[in-house]
Coordinates of C-alpha atoms and ligand atoms in Angstrom, one line a residue:
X1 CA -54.1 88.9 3.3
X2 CA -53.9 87.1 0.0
X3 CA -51.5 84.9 -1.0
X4 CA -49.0 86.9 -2.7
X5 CA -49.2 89.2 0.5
X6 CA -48.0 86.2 2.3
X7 CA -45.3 85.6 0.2
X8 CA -43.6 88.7 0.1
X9 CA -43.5 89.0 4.1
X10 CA -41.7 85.2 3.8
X11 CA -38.2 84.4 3.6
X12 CA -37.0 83.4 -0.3
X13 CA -36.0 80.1 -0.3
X14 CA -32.1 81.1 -1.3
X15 CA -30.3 77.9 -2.6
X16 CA -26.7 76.5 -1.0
X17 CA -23.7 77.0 -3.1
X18 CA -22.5 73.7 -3.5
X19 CA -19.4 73.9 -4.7
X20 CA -18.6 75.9 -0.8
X21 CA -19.7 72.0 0.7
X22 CA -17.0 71.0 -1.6
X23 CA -14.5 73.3 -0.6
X24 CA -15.3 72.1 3.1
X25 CA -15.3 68.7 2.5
X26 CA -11.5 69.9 0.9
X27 CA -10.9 71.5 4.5
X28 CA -11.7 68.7 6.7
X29 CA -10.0 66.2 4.0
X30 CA -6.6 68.4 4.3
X31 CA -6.7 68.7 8.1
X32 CA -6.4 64.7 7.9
X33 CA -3.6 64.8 5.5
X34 CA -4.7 64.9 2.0
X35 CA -3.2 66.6 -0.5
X36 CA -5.6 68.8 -2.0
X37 CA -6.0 70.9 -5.6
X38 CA -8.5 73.5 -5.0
X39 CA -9.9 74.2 -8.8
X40 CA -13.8 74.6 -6.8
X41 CA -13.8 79.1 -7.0
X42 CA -12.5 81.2 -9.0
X43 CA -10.1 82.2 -6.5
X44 CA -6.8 84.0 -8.0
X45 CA -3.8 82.2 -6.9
X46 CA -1.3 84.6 -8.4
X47 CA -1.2 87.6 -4.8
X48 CA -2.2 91.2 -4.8
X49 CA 0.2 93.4 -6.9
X50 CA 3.3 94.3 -4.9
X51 CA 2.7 97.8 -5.0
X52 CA -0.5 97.1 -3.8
X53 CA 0.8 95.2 -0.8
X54 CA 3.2 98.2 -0.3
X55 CA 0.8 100.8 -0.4
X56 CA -1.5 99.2 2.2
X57 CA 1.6 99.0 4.4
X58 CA 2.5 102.0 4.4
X59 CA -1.5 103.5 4.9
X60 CA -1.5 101.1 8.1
X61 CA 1.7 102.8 9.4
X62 CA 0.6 106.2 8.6
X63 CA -2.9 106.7 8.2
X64 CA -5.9 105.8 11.3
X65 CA -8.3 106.0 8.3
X66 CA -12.4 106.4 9.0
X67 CA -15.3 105.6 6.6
X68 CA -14.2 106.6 3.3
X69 CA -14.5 106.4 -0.5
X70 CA -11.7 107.3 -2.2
X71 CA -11.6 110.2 -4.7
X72 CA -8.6 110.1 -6.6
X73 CA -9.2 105.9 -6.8
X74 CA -13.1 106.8 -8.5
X75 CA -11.3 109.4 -10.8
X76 CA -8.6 106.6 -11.8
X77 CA -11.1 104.1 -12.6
X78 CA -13.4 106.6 -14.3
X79 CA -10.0 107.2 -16.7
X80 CA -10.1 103.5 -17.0
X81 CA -13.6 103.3 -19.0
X82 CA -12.0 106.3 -21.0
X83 CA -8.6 104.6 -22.0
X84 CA -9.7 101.2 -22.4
X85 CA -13.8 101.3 -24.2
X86 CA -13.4 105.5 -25.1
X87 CA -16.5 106.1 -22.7
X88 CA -17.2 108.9 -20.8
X89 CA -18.2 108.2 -17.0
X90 CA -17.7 110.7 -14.5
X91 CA -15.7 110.0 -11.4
X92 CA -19.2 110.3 -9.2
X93 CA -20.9 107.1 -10.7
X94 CA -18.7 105.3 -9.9
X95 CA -19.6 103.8 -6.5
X96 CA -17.6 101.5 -4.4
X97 CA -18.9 98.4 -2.9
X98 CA -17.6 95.3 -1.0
X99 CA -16.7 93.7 -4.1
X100 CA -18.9 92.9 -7.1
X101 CA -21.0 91.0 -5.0
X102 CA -22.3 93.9 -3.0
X103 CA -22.5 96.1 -6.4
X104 CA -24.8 93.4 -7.7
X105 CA -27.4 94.0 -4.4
X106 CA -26.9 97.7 -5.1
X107 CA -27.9 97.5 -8.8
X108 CA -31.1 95.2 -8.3
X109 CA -32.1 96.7 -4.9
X110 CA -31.6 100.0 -5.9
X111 CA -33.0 100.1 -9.3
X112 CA -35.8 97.4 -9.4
X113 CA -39.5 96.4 -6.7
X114 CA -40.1 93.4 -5.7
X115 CA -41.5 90.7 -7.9
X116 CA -39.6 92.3 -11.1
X117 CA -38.5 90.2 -13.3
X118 CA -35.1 89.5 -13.6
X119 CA -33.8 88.0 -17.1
X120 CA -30.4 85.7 -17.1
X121 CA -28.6 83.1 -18.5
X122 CA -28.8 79.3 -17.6
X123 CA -26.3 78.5 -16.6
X124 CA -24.8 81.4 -14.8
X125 CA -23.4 82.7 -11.8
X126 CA -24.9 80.9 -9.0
X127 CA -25.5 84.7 -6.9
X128 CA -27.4 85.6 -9.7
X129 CA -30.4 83.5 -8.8
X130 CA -30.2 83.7 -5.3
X131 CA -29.5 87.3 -4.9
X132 CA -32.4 88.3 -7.4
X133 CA -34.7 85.5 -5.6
X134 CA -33.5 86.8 -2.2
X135 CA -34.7 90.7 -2.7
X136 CA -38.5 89.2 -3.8
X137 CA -37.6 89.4 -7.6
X138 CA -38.0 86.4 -9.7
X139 CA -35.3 85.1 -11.8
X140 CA -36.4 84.1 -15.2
X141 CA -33.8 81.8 -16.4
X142 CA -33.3 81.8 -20.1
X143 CA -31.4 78.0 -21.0
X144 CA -28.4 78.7 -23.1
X145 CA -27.1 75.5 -24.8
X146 CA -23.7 74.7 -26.5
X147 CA -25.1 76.1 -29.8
X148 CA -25.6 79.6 -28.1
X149 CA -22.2 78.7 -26.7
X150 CA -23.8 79.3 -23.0
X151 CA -24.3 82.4 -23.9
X152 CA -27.8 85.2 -24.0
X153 CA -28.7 86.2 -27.5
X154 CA -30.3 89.6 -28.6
X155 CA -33.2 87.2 -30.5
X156 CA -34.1 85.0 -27.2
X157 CA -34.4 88.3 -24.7
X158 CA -36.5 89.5 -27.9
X159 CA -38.6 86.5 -27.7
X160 CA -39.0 86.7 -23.9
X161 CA -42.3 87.1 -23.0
X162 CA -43.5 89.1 -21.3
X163 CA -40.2 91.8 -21.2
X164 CA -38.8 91.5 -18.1
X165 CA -37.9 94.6 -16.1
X166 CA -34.2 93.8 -16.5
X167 CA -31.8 91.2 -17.5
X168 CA -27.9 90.2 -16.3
X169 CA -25.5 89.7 -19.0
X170 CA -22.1 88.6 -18.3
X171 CA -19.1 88.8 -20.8
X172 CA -16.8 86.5 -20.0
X173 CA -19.5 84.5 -17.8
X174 CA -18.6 82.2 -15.2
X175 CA -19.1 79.9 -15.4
X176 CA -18.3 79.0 -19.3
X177 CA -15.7 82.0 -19.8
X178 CA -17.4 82.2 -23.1
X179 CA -17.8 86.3 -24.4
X180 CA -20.1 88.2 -26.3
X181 CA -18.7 89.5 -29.2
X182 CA -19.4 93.2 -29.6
X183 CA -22.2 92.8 -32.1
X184 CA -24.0 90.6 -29.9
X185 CA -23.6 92.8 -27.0
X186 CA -25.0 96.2 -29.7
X187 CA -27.9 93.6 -30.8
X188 CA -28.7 93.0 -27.1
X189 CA -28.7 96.6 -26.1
X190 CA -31.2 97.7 -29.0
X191 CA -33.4 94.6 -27.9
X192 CA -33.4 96.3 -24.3
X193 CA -34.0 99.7 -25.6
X194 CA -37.0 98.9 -27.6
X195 CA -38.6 96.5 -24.7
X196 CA -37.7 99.0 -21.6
X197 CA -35.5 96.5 -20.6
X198 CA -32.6 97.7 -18.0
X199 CA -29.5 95.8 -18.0
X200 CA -27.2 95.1 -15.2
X201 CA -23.9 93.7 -17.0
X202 CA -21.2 92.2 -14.8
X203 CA -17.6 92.9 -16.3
X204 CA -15.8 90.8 -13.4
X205 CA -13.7 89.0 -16.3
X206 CA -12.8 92.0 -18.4
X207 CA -8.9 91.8 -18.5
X208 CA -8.7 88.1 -18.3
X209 CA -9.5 87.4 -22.4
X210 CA -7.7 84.9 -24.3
X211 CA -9.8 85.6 -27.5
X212 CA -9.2 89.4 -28.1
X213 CA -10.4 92.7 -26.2
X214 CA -13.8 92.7 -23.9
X215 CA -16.1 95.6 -24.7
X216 CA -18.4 96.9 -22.1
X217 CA -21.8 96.7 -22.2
X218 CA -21.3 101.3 -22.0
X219 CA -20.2 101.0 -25.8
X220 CA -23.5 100.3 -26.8
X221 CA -26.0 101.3 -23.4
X222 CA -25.0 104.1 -21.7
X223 CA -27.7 103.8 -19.2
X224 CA -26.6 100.4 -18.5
X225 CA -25.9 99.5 -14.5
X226 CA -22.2 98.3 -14.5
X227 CA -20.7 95.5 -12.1
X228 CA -16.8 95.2 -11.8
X229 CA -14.4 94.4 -9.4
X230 CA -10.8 94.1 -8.3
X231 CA -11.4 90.2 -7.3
X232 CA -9.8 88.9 -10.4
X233 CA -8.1 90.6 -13.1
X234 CA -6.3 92.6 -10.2
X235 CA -6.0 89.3 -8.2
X236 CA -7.4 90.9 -4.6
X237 CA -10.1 89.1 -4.1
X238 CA -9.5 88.8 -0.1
X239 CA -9.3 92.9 -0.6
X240 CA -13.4 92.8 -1.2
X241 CA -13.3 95.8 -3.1
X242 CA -15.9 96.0 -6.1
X243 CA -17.7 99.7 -7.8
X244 CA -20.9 99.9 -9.3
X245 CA -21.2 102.6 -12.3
X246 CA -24.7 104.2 -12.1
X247 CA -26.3 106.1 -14.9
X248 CA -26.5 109.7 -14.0
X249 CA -30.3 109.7 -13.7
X250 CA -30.1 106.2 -10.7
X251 CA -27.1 107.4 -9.2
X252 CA -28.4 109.3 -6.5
X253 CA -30.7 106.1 -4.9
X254 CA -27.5 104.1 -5.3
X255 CA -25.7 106.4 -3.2
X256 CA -28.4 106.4 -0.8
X257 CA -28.9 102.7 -1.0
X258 CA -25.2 102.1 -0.6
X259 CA -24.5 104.3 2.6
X260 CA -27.2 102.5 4.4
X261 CA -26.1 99.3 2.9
X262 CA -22.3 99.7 3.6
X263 CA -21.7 102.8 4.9
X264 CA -18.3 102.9 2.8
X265 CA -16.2 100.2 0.6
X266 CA -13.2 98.9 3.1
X267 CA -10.9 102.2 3.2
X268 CA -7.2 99.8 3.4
X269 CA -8.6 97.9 -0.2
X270 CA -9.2 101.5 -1.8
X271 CA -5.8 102.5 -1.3
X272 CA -4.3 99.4 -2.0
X273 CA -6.6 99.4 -5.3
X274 CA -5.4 102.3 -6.9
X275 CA -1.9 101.2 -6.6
X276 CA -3.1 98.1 -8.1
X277 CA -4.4 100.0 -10.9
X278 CA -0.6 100.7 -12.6
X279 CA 0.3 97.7 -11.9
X280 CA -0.1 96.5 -15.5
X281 CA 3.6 94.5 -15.9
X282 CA 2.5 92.3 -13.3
X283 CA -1.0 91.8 -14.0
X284 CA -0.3 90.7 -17.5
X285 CA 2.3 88.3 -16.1
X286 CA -0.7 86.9 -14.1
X287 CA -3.0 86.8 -17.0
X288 CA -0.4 84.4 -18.9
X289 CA -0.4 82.2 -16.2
X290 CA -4.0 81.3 -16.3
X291 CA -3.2 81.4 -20.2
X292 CA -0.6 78.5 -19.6
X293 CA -3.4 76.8 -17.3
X294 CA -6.2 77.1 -19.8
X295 CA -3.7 75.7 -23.1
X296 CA -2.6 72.7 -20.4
X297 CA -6.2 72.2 -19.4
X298 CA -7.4 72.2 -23.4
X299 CA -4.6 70.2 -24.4
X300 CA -5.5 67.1 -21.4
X301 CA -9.2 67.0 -22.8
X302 CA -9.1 64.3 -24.8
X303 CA -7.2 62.2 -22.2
X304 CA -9.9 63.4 -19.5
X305 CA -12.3 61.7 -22.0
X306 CA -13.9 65.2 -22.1
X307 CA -15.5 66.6 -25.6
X308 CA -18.2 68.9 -24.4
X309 CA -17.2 71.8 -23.4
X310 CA -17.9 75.6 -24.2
X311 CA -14.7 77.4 -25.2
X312 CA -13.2 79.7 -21.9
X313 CA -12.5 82.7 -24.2
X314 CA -11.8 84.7 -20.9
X315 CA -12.0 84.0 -16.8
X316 CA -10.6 80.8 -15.4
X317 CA -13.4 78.5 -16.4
X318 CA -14.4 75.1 -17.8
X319 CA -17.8 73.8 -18.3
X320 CA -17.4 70.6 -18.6
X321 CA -20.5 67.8 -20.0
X322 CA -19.9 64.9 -17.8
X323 CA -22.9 63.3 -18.4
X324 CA -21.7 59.9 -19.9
X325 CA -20.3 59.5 -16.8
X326 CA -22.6 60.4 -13.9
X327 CA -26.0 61.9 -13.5
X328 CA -25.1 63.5 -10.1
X329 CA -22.6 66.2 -10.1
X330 CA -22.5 66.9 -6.6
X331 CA -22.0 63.2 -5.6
X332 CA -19.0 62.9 -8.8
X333 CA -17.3 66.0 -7.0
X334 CA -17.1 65.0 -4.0
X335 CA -15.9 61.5 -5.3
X336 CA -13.5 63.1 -7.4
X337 CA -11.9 65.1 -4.5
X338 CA -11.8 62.1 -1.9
X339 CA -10.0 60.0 -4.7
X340 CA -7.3 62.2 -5.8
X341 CA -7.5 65.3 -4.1
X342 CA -9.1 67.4 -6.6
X343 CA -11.8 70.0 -5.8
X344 CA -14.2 71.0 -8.8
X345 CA -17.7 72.7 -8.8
X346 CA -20.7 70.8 -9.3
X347 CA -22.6 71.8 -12.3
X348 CA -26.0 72.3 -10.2
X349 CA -24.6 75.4 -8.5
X350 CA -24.7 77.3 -12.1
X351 CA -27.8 75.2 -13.6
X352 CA -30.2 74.0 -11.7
X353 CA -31.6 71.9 -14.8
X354 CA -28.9 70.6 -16.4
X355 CA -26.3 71.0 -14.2
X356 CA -26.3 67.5 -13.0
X357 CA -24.1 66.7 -15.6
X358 CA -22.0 69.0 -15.6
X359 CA -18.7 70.3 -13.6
X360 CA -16.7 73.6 -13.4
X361 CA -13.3 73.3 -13.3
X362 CA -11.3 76.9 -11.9
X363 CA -8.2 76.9 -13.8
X364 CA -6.9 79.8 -11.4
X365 CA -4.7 77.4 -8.9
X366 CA -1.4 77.8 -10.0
X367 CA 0.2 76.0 -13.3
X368 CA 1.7 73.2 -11.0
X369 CA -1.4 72.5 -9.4
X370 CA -3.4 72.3 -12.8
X371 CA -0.7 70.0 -14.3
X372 CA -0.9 67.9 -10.9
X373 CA -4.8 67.8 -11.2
X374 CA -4.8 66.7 -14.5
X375 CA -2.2 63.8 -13.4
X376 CA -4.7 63.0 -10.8
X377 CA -7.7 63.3 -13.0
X378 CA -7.2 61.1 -16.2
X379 CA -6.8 57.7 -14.7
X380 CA -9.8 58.7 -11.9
X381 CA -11.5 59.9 -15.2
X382 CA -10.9 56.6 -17.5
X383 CA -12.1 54.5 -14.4
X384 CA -15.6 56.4 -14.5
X385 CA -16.1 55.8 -17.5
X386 CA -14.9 52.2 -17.5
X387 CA -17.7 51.5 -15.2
X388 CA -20.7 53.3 -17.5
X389 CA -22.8 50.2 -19.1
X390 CA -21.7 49.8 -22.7
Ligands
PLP401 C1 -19.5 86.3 -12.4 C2 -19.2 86.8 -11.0 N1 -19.7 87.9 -10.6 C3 -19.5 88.3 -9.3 C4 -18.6 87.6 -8.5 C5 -18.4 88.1 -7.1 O1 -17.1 88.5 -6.9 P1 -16.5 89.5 -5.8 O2 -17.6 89.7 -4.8 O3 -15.3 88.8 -5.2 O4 -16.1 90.7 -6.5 C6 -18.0 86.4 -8.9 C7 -17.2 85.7 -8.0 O5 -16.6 84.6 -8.4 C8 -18.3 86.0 -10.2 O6 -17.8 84.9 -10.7

């Protein structure tokens, strides 16, 4: 057996997410008393839409429910792509998952062999890596500095060589929250077209913009794999409800991939989702609260001693450069949180290069909490950097 051979019958290494031994370390630290911020996930803290809630209630007290995915919630989220990009997707392509996480196994398993070559930015979302490495594909990390404002660009997937087989753009990306404006996201699909390039793009963010509408990557790629999700602009992400939109031509080995993988999304979440769906008063209510968070968070950068940072046009997201203050963003964390209570994300889960100086900060706690972290934070802050050599 040659080497290779070996390989593919081993285990991938798959990388800890470090910013879950934060949020333990948060856990035991509570249990003993301490009052703690959680600003480590993106976790929503504003609760499921009430007629969400109420519709789960009432299918609990009704309905024994089986293995299921829900017609009339595919058809409402099909009529979603056609209100809010003008895209036609029928109702069948759209395929439910346990959130986006599983619809981003479907899309690589499903669509790509082992050893492909998987194009993404660094940094990004920490799965993105791990899942790609974990099916035997290799991640080929493009780095994505402030000038690129974190982001892919059409010219360096162009320059890429070889092509890879495919390549995960995300628009607003976790974890900057910076978004590709629509020309980039045109220039990016042409580059993909004329390398046989397929693209997975993960629209997890769309909704949460503070910088003007999101466009989806179906504008410009209509054979593009699309990952979305009701974790965050709908604010269920307990629910773990997600959907996959497959291209005509793949969407029959998703639907085989996914009844082996899943069997069927969590019946109770798809009922509760399509509630969720009309639920637009209160899910713009949510999204100005994280607006409030991200103005309060801007606004105490300067005081935090913090200048380099990519702009959160969407999601709840800073990327913060703390590197005049520590080399090791796992141990500054966890120092952080045991001095004042305040749980962040250390840069290495989303770039394994660089990420040692760098943190995340979630600005999805509620607007209390933020302006209570940032209380904590600045004299915590002013000390670090008190103690750097001159
Ligand atoms: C960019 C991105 N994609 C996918 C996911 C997975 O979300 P879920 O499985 O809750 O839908 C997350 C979670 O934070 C994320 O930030």
């Amino acid at each position: 057996m040659s080497r290779s051979d070996t390989s593919l019958c081993m285990p991938a290494e798959i990388e800890p997410f470090h910013a879950i031994g934060v949020s333990v370390l948060a856990h035991e630290l509570k249990g003993r008393g301490a009052s703690i911020i959680h600003m480590e996930f993106g976790q929503p803290s504003t609760p499921a839409p009430k007629a969400a809630i109420a519709a789960a209630h009432h299918v609990l007290d009704t309905d024994p429910m089986g293995y299921w995915e829900s017609a009339p919630l595919t058809a409402r989220i099909a009529r979603h792509y056609a209100e809010t990009y003008g895209v036609e997707v029928q109702p069948r392509q759209i395929i439910m998952t346990c959130g986006a996480s599983a619809a981003l196994v479907l899309a690589l398993a499903a669509n790509f062999e082992a050893g492909a070559r998987i194009a993404m930015a660094r940094p990004g979302y920490v799965a993105y890596r791990n899942t790609v490495a974990a099916l035997h594909m290799t991640p080929v990390e493009i780095a994505c500095g402030h000038n690129e404002r974190f982001q892919l660009t059409a010219r360096a997937l162009a320059e890429l060589e070889p092509a890879p087989a495919g390549v995960i753009v995300a628009s607003p990306a976790n974890p900057t929250g910076t978004i590709l404006p629509a020309e980039e996201l045109a220039a990016i699909a042409r580059v993909c077209r004329e390398r046989n390039i397929r693209i997975i793009s993960d629209e997890i963010y769309h909704g949460l913009s503070y910088a003007g509408a999101t466009h989806s990557m179906l504008e410009f790629e209509p054979t593009a794999l699309i990952v979305n999700s009701f974790s965050k602009y709908y604010s269920m992400a307990p629910w773990r409800l997600g959907w996959l939109v497959a291209p005509e031509a793949d969407r029959p080995r998703c639907r085989a991939f996914v009844g082996n993988l899943l069997l069927t999304a969590p019946s109770l979440a798809q009922h509760a989702a399509l509630a969720a769906m009309d639920a637009t008063p209160e899910l713009e209510a949510n999204v100005e609260v994280y607006r409030r968070n991200r103005e309060r968070l801007l606004a105490a950068l300067p005081a935090l001693g913090l200048k380099e940072i990519a702009p959160p046009d969407g999601a709840f997201y800073i990327w913060a450069d703390v590197g005049h203050m520590t080399g090791d963003s796992l141990t500054f964390c966890k120092d952080l949180l045991r001095a004042t209570g305040v749980a962040t994300a250390p840069g290495v889960d989303f770039d394994p290069v660089e990420g040692r100086h760098f943190i995340c900060i979630s600005f999805a706690a509620s607007t209390a909490q933020v302006e209570e972290a940032i209380a904590r934070m600045i004299p915590w802050f002013a000390d670090q950097r008190a103690r750097q050599p001159a």
